[in-house]
Structures are given as structure tokens and as C-alpha cells.
PDB file of C-alpha atoms and ligand atoms in Angstrom:
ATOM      1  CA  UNK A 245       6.660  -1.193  29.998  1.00  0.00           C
ATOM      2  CA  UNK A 246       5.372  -3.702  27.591  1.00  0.00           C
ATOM      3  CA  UNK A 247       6.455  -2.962  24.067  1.00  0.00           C
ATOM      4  CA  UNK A 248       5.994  -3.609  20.666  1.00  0.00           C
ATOM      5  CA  UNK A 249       7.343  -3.068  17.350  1.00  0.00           C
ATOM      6  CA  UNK A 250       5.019  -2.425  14.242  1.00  0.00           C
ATOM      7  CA  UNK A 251       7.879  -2.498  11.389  1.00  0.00           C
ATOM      8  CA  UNK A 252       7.242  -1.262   7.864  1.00  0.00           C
ATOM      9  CA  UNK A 253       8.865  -3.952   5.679  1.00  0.00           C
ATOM     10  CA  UNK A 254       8.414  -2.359   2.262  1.00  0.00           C
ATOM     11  CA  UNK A 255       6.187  -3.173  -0.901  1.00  0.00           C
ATOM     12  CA  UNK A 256       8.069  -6.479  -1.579  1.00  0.00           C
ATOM     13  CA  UNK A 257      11.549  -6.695  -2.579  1.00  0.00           C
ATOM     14  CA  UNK A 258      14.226  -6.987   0.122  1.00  0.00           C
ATOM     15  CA  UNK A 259      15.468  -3.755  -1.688  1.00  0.00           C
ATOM     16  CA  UNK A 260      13.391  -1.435   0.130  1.00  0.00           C
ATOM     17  CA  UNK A 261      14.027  -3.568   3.592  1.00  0.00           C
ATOM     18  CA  UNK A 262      15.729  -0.797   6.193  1.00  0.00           C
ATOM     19  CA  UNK A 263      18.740  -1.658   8.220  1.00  0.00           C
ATOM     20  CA  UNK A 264      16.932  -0.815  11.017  1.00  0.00           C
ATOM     21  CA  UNK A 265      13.934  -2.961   9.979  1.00  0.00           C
ATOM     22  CA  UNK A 266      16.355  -6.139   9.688  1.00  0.00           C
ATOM     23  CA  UNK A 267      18.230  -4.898  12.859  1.00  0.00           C
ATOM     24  CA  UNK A 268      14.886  -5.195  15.055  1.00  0.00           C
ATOM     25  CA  UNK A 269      13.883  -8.273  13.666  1.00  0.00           C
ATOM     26  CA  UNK A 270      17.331 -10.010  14.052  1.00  0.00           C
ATOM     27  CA  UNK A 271      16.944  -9.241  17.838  1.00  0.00           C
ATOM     28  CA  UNK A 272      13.116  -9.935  18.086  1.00  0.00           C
ATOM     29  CA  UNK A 273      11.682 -13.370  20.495  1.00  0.00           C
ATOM     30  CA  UNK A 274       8.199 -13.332  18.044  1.00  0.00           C
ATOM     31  CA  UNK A 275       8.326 -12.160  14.628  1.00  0.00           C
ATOM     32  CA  UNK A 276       4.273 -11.586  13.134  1.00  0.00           C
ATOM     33  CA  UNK A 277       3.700 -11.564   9.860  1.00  0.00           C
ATOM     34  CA  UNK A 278       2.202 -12.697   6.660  1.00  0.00           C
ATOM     35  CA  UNK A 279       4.272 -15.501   4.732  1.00  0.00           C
ATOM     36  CA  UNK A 280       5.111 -12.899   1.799  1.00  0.00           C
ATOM     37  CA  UNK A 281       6.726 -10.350   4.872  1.00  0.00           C
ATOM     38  CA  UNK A 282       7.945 -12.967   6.688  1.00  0.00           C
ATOM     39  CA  UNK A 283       9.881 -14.741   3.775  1.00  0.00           C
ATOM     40  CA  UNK A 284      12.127 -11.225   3.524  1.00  0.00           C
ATOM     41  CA  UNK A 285      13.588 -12.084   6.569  1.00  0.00           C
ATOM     42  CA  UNK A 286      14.779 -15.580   6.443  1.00  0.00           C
ATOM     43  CA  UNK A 287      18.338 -15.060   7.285  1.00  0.00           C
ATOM     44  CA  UNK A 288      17.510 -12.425   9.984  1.00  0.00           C
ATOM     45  CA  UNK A 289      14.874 -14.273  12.084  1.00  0.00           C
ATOM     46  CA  UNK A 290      16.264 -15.940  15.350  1.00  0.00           C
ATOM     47  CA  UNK A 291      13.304 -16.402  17.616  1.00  0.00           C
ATOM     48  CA  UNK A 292       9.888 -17.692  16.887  1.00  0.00           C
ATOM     49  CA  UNK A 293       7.307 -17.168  13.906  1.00  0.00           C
ATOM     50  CA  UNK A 294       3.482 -16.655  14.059  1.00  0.00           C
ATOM     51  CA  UNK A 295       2.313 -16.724  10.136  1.00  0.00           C
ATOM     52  CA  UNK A 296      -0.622 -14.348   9.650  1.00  0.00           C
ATOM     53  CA  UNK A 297      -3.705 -14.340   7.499  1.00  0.00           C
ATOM     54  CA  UNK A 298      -6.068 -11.265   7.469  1.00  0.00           C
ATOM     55  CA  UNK A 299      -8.610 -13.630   9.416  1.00  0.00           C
ATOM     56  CA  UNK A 300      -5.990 -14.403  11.651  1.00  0.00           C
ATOM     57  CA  UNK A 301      -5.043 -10.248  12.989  1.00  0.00           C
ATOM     58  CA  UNK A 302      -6.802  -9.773  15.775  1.00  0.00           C
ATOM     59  CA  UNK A 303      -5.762 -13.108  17.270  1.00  0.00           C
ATOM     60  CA  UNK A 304      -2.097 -12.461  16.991  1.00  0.00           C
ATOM     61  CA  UNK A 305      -1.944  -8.688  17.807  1.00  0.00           C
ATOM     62  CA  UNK A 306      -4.072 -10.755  21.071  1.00  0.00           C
ATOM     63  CA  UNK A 307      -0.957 -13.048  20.993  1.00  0.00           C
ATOM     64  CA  UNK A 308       1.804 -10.147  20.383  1.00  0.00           C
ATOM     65  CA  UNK A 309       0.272  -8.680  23.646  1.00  0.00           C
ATOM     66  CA  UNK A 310       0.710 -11.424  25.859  1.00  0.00           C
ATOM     67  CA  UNK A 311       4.292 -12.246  24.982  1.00  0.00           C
ATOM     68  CA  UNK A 312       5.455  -8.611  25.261  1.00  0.00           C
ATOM     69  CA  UNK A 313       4.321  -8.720  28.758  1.00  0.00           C
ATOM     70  CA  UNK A 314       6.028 -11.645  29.823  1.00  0.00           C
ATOM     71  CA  UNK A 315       9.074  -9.867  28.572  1.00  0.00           C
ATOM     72  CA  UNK A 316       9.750 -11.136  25.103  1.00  0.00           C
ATOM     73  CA  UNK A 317      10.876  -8.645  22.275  1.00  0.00           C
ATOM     74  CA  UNK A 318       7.836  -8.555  19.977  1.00  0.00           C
ATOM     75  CA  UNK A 319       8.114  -7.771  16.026  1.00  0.00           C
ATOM     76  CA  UNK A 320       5.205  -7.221  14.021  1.00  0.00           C
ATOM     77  CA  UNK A 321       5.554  -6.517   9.548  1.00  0.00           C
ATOM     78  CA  UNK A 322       3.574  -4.518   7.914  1.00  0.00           C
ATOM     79  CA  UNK A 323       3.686  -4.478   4.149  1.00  0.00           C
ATOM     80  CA  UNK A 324       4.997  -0.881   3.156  1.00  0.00           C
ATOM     81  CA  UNK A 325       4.884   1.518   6.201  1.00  0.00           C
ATOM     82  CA  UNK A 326       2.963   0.378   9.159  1.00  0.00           C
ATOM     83  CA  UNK A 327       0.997   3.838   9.141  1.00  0.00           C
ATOM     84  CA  UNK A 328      -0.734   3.649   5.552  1.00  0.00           C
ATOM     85  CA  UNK A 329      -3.560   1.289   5.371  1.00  0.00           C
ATOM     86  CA  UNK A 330      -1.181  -1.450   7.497  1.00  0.00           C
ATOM     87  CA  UNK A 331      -0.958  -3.164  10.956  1.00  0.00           C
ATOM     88  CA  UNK A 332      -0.741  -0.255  13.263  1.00  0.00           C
ATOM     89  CA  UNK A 333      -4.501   0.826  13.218  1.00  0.00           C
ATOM     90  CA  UNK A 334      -5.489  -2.466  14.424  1.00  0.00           C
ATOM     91  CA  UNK A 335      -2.445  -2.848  16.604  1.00  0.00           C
ATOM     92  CA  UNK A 336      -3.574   0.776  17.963  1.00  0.00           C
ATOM     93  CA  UNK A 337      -7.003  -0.200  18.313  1.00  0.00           C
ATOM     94  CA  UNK A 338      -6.252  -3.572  20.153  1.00  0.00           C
ATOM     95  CA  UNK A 339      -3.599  -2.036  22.740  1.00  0.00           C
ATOM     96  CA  UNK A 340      -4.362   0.204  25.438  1.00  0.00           C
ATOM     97  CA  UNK A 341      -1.022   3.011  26.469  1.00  0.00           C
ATOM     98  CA  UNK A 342       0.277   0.142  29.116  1.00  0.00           C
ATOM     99  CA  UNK A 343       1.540  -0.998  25.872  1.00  0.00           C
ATOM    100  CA  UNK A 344       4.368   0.972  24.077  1.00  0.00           C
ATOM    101  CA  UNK A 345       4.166   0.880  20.471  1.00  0.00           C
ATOM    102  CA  UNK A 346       6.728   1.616  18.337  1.00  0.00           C
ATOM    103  CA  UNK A 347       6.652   1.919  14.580  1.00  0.00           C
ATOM    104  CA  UNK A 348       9.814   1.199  12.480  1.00  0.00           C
ATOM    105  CA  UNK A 349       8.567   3.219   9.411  1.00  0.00           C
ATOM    106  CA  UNK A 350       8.837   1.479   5.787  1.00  0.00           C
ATOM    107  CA  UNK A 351       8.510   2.990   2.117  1.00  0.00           C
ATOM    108  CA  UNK A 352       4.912   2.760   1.473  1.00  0.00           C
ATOM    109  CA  UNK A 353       3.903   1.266  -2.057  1.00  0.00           C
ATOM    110  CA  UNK A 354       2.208   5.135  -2.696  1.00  0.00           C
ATOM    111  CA  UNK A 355       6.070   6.119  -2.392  1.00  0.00           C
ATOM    112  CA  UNK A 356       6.811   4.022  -4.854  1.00  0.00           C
ATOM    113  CA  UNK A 357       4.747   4.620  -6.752  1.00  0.00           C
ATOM    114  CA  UNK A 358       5.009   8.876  -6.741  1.00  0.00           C
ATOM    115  CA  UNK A 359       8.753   8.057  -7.556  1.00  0.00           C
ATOM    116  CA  UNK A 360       8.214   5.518 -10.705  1.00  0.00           C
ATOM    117  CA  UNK A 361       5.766   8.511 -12.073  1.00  0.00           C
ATOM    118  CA  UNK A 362       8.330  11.527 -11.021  1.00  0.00           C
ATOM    119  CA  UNK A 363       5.224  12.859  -9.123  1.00  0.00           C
ATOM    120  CA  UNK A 364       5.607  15.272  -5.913  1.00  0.00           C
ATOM    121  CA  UNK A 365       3.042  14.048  -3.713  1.00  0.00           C
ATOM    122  CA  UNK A 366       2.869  16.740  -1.176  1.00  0.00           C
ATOM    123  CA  UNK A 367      -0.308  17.909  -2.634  1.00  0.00           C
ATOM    124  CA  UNK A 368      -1.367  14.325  -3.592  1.00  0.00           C
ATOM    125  CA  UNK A 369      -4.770  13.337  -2.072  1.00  0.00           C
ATOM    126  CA  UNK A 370      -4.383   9.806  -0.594  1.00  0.00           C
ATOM    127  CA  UNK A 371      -6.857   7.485  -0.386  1.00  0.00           C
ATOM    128  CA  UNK A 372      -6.784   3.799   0.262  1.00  0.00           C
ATOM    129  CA  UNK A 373      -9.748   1.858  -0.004  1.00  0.00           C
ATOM    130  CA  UNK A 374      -8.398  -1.628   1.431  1.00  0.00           C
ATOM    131  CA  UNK A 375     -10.162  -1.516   4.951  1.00  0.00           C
ATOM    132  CA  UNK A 376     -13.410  -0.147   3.606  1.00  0.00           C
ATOM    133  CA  UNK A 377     -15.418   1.296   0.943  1.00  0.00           C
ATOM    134  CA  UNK A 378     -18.270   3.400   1.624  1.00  0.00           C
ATOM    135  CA  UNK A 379     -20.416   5.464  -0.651  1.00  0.00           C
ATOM    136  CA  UNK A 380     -18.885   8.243   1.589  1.00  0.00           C
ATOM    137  CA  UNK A 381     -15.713   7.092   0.524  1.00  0.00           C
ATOM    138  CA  UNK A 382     -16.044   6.380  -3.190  1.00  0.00           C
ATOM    139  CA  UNK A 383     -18.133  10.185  -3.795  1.00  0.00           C
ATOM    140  CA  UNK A 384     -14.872  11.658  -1.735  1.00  0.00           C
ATOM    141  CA  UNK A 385     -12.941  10.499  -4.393  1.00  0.00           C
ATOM    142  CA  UNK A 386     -15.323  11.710  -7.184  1.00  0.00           C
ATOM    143  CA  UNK A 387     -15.438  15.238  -5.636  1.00  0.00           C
ATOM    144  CA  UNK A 388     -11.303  15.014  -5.524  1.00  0.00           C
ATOM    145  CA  UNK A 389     -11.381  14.657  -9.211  1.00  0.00           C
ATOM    146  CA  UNK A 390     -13.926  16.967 -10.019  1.00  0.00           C
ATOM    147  CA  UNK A 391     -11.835  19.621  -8.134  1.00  0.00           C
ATOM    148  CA  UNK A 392      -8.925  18.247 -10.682  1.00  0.00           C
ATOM    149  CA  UNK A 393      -7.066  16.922  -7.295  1.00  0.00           C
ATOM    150  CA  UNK A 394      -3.841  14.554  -8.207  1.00  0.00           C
ATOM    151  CA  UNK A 395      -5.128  11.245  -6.771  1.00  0.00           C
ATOM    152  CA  UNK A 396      -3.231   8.070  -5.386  1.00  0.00           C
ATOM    153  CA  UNK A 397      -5.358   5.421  -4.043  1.00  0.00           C
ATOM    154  CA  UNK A 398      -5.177   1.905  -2.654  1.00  0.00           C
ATOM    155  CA  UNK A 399      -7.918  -0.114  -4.444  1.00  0.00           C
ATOM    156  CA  UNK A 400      -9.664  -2.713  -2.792  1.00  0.00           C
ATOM    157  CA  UNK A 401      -8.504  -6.007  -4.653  1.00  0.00           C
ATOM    158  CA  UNK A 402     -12.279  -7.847  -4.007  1.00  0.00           C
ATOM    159  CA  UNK A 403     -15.042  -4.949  -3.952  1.00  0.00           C
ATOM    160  CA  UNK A 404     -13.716  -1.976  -5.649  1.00  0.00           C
ATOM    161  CA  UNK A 405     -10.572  -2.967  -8.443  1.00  0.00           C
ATOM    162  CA  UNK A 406      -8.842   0.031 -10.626  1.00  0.00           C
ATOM    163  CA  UNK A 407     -11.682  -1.379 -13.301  1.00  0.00           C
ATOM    164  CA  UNK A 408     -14.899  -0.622 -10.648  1.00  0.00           C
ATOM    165  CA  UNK A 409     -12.871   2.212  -9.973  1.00  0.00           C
ATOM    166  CA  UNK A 410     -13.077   3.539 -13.264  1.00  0.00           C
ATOM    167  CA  UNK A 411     -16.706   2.417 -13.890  1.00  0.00           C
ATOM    168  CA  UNK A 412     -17.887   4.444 -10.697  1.00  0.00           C
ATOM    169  CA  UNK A 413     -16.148   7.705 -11.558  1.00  0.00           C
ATOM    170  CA  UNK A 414     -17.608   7.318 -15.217  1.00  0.00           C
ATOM    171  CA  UNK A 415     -20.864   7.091 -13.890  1.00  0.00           C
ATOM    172  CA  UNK A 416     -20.885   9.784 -11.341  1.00  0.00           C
ATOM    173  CA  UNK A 417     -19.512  12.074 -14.331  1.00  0.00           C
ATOM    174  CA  UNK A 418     -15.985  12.147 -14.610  1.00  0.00           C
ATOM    175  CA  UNK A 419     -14.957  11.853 -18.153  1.00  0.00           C
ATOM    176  CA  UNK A 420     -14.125   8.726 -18.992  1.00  0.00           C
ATOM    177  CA  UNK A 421     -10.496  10.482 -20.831  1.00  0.00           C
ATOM    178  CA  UNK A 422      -9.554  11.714 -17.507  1.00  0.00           C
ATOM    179  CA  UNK A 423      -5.673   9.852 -16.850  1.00  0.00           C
ATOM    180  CA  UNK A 424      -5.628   6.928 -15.136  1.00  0.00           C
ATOM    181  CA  UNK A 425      -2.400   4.830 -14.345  1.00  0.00           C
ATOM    182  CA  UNK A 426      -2.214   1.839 -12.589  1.00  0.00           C
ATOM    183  CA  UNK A 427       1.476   0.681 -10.900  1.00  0.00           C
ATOM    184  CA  UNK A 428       1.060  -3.171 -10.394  1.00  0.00           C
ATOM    185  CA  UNK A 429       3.320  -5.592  -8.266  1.00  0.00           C
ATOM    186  CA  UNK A 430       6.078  -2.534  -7.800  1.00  0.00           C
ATOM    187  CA  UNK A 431       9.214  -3.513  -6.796  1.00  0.00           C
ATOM    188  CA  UNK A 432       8.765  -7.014  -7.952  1.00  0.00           C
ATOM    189  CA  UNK A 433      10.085  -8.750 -10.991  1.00  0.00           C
ATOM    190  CA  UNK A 434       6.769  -8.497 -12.771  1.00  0.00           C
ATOM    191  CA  UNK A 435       6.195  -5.193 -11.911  1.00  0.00           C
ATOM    192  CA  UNK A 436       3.766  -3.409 -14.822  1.00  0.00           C
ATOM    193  CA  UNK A 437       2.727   0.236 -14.959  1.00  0.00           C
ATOM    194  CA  UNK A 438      -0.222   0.815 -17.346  1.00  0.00           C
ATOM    195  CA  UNK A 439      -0.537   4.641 -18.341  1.00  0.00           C
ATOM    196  CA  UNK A 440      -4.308   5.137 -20.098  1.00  0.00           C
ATOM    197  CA  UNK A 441      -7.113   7.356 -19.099  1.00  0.00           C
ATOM    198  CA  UNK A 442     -10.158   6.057 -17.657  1.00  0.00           C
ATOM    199  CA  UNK A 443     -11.526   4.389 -20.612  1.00  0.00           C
ATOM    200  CA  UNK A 444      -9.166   2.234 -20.854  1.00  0.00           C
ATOM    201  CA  UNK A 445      -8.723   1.231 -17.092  1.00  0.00           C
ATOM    202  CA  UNK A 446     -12.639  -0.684 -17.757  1.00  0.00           C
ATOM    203  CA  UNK A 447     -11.307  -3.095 -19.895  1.00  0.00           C
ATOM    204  CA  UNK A 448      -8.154  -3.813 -17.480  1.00  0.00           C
ATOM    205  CA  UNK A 449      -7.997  -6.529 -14.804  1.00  0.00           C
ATOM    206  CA  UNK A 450      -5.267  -6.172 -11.975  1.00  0.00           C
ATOM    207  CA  UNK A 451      -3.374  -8.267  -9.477  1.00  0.00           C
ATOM    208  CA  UNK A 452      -4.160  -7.796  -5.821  1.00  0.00           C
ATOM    209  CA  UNK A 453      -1.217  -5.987  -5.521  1.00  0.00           C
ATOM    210  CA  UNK A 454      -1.376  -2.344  -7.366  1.00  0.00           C
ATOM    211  CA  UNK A 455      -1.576   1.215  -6.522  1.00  0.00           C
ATOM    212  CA  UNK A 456      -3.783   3.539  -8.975  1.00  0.00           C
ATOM    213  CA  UNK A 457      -2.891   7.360  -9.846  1.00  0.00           C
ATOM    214  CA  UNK A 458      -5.740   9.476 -11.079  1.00  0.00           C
ATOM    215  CA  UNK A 459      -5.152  12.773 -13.385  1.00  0.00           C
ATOM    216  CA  UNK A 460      -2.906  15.825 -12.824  1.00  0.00           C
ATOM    217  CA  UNK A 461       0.700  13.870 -14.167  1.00  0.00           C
ATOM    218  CA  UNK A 462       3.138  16.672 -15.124  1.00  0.00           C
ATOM    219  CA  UNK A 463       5.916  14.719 -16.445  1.00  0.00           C
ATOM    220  CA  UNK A 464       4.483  12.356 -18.702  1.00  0.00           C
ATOM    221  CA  UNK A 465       6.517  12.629 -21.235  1.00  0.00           C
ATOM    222  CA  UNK A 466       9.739  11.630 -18.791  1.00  0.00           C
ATOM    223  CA  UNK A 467       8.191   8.986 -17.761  1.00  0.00           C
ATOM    224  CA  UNK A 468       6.407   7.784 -20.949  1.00  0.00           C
ATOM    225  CA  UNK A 469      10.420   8.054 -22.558  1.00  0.00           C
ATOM    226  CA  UNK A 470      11.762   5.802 -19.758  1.00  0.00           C
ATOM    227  CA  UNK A 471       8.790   3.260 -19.127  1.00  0.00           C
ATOM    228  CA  UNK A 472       7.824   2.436 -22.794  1.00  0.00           C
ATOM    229  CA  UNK A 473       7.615  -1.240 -22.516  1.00  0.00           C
ATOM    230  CA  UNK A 474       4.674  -1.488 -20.409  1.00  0.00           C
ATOM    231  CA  UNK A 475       2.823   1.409 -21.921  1.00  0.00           C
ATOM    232  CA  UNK A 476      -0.329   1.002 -22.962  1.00  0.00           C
ATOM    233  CA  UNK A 477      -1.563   4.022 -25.044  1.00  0.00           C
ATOM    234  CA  UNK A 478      -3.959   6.960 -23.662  1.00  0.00           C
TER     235      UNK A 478
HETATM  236  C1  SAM B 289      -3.013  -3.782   3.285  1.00  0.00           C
HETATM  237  S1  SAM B 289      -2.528  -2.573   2.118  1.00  0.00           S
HETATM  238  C2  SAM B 289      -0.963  -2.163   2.750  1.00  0.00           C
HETATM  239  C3  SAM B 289      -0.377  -0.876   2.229  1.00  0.00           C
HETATM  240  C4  SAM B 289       1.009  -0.644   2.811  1.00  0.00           C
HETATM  241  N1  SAM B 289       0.930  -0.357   4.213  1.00  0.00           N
HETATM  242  C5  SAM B 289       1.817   0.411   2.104  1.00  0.00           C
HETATM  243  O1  SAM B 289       2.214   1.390   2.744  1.00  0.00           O
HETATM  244  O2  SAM B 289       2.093   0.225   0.921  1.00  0.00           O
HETATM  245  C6  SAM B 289      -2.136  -3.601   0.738  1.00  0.00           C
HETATM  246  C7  SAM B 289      -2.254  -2.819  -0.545  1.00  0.00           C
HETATM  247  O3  SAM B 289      -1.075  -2.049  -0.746  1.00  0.00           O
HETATM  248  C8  SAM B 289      -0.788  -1.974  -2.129  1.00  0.00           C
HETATM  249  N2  SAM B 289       0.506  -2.613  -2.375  1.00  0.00           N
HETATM  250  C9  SAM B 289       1.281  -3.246  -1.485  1.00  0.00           C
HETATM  251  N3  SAM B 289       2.410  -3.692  -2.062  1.00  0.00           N
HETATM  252  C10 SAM B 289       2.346  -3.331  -3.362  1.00  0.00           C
HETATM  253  C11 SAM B 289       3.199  -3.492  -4.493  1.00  0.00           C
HETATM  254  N4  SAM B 289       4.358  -4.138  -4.400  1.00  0.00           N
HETATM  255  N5  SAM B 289       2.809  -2.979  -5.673  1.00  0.00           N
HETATM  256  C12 SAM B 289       1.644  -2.309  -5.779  1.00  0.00           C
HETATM  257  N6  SAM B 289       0.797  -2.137  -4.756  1.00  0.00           N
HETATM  258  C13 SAM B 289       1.138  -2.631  -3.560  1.00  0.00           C
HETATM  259  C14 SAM B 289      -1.911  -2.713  -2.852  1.00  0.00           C
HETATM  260  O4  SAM B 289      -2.926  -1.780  -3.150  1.00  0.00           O
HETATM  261  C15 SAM B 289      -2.357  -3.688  -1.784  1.00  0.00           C
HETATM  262  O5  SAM B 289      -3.667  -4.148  -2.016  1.00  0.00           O
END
């Protein structure tokens, strides 16, 4: 049967790269994947590259297809895990079951996150707003923290930043003192964690690359003791 791999590659340093992840890759024909994934690989990757833009998805998952049937072993990275706002929903949606998919799972950037905070997320309310934002959407989240749900979302870096974020809750009545913490570039030498409320989190601009938590944060004073140097006030 054809097959393909959908492998979760991390939230950016080599780190949080699996043995298993590298493992695949190393024996992989076609590796797919954007320049940033790709570039984690360098000393692993033996058979061909196809670089890969956003614009450029459905024409290589297209691509992935056709090469897995003529019996190459096909690789495709996925920033964080596959399964969490990354390739395998289009993959899934572009493949029909003749194709075997199989994901090589990867620590998300919400893991990462829950662990720099000390947060359980078990009862966490995930949302990720990077492949869409509807009203639908956005007044989910507002009901979430009017029912004082612990929130970890994927903003959309374009349409809907931590800031627009902030300014949308605020004006659908969530006070604007409500915690609000935004984990930028984690994993990565710059990485920044900004603790405020969401007050604060207006005046803020952000990186394409950040995760934000909103209210119910039970250890803050841990995490306040060990992360002091990028803590900006509530
Ligand atoms: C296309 S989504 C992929 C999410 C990925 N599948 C995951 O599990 O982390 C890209 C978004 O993930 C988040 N992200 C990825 N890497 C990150 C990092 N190193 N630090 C903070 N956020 C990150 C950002 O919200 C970014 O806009």
C-alpha cells in the first residue's frame, strides 16, 4: 500500500526532535517541509527535498502522493505534532484510505507551553485559531472564559494576534484584568514569556510564532520565582 509519513518535528529546537522522527527521515526518498523544519534535519536527510510554503501545500501533499506510489519512502514535517493545527488535516483531506498515513507524533508548542507555566492541561480547552477564525470561533472562546475555563490557544499571526485577542474578549465583556500570558518563540534562543492580564496584552505586539494562555494559572508564584526576567507585571 502506498504510504506516508506525517512527522511531528517539534516547536523549533532540535531538542525536542524524536529519535524516531530523525530515524524516519534518515531513511526517507522525499523529505516535505518548510525551510525552518527542514533545516533540523541537515545531517539526517539522504534523499531528495521539496521546500514548502503555505501556498505551496496542496501541491506537494499532490506531489507526496505520486512518489509514494511509485514506491518511494515519503516524509512529510509538521511543526510541533502533526495532529494540532499541522499537516495531517490537509494530508487527510487530500488522501483517500489507498493511501496509508502514518503520523510520527511531535511535542506540540501547547506542550510546551503547559510545561514552561507548570499547568496540567487535561482540563485545558484548546483552541487554535491558525486555519480559521470565525465569529463562531472567537464567541467559543468568549463563552470558555466566561465559564472561567483554563484556555490555550494558537493565535492567528495576520487576522487575530494575542493583542486582537485581547481587544475582542474586552469587548464582548471579559474583564480586561482577567490573566493573560503569552509564550513567544519557545524553545528558541529568544524565547519570551509575558505574564499580564488582558490589559496589558493590548498594548503588546508578538512574533508569528507564540502560543497564548488565558486565566485559571495555579502556580504563579512558581513560575513567576523561576521566569522573572521576562516578566512583565499583572
Ligand atoms: C501551523 S501552527 C502549527 C502548530 C503545531 N502543529 C504544534 O503542535 O505546535 C503554527 C503555530 O504554532 C505555534 N507555534 C509553533 N512553534 C512555536 C514556538 N516555537 N513558540 C510558540 N508558538 C509556536 C504558533 O502559534 C504558530 O503560529
Amino acid at each position: 500500500m502506498t504510504k506516508i509519513y506525517v512527522i511531528g518535528v517539534g516547536p523549533g529546537s532540535p531538542d525536542y526532535i524524536t529519535p524516531i522522527a530523525r530515524k524516519v527521515v534518515q531513511n526517507a526518498h522525499l523529505i516535505i517541509g518548510s525551510k525552518r523544519a527542514l533545516s533540523l534535519f541537515l545531517e539526517d536527510i539522504k534523499g531528495d527535498i521539496l521546500s514548502l510554503t503555505s501556498e505551496s501545500i496542496g501541491e506537494a501533499i499532490d506531489y507526496a502522493v505520486e512518489s509514494a506510489k511509485i514506491g518511494k519512502i515519503v516524509a512529510i514535517l509538521s511543526t510541533g505534532d502533526p495532529g494540532f493545527a499541522g499537516l495531517l488535516r490537509p494530508v487527510l483531506n487530500k488522501t483517500t484510505d489507498s493511501v496509508d498515513v502514518e503520523v510520527i507524533p511531535g511535542i506540540s508548542s501547547i506542550q510546551i507551553c503547559a510545561a514552561r507555566l507548570n499547568m496540567c492541561w487535561d482540563e485545558t480547552d484548546l483552541f487554535s485559531f491558525h486555519e480559521g477564525v470565525s465569529y463562531e470561533k472567537k464567541m467559543k472562546l468568549v463563552k470558555a472564559v466566561k465559564e472561567k475555563r483554563d484556555i490555550i490557544l494558537l493565535p492567528d499571526p495576520k487576522s487575530f494576534p494575542p493583542k486582537e485577542i485581547a481587544r475582542f474578549l474586552i469587548n464582548n465583556g471579559i474583564s480586561e484584568e482577567t490573566t493573560a500570558i503569552v509564550c513567544e518563540n519557545l524553545t528558541l534562543p529568544n524565547e519570551k514569556i509575558i505574564i499580564g492580564n488582558l490589559k496589558k496584552i493590548l498594548n503588546l505586539d508578538f512574533g508569528p510564532l507564540c502560543v497564548m494562555v488565558v486565566k485559571g494559572f495555579h502556580r504563579i508564584r512558581k513560575f513567576l520565582s523561576c521566569w522573572n526576567d521576562e516578566y512583565v507585571g499583572l
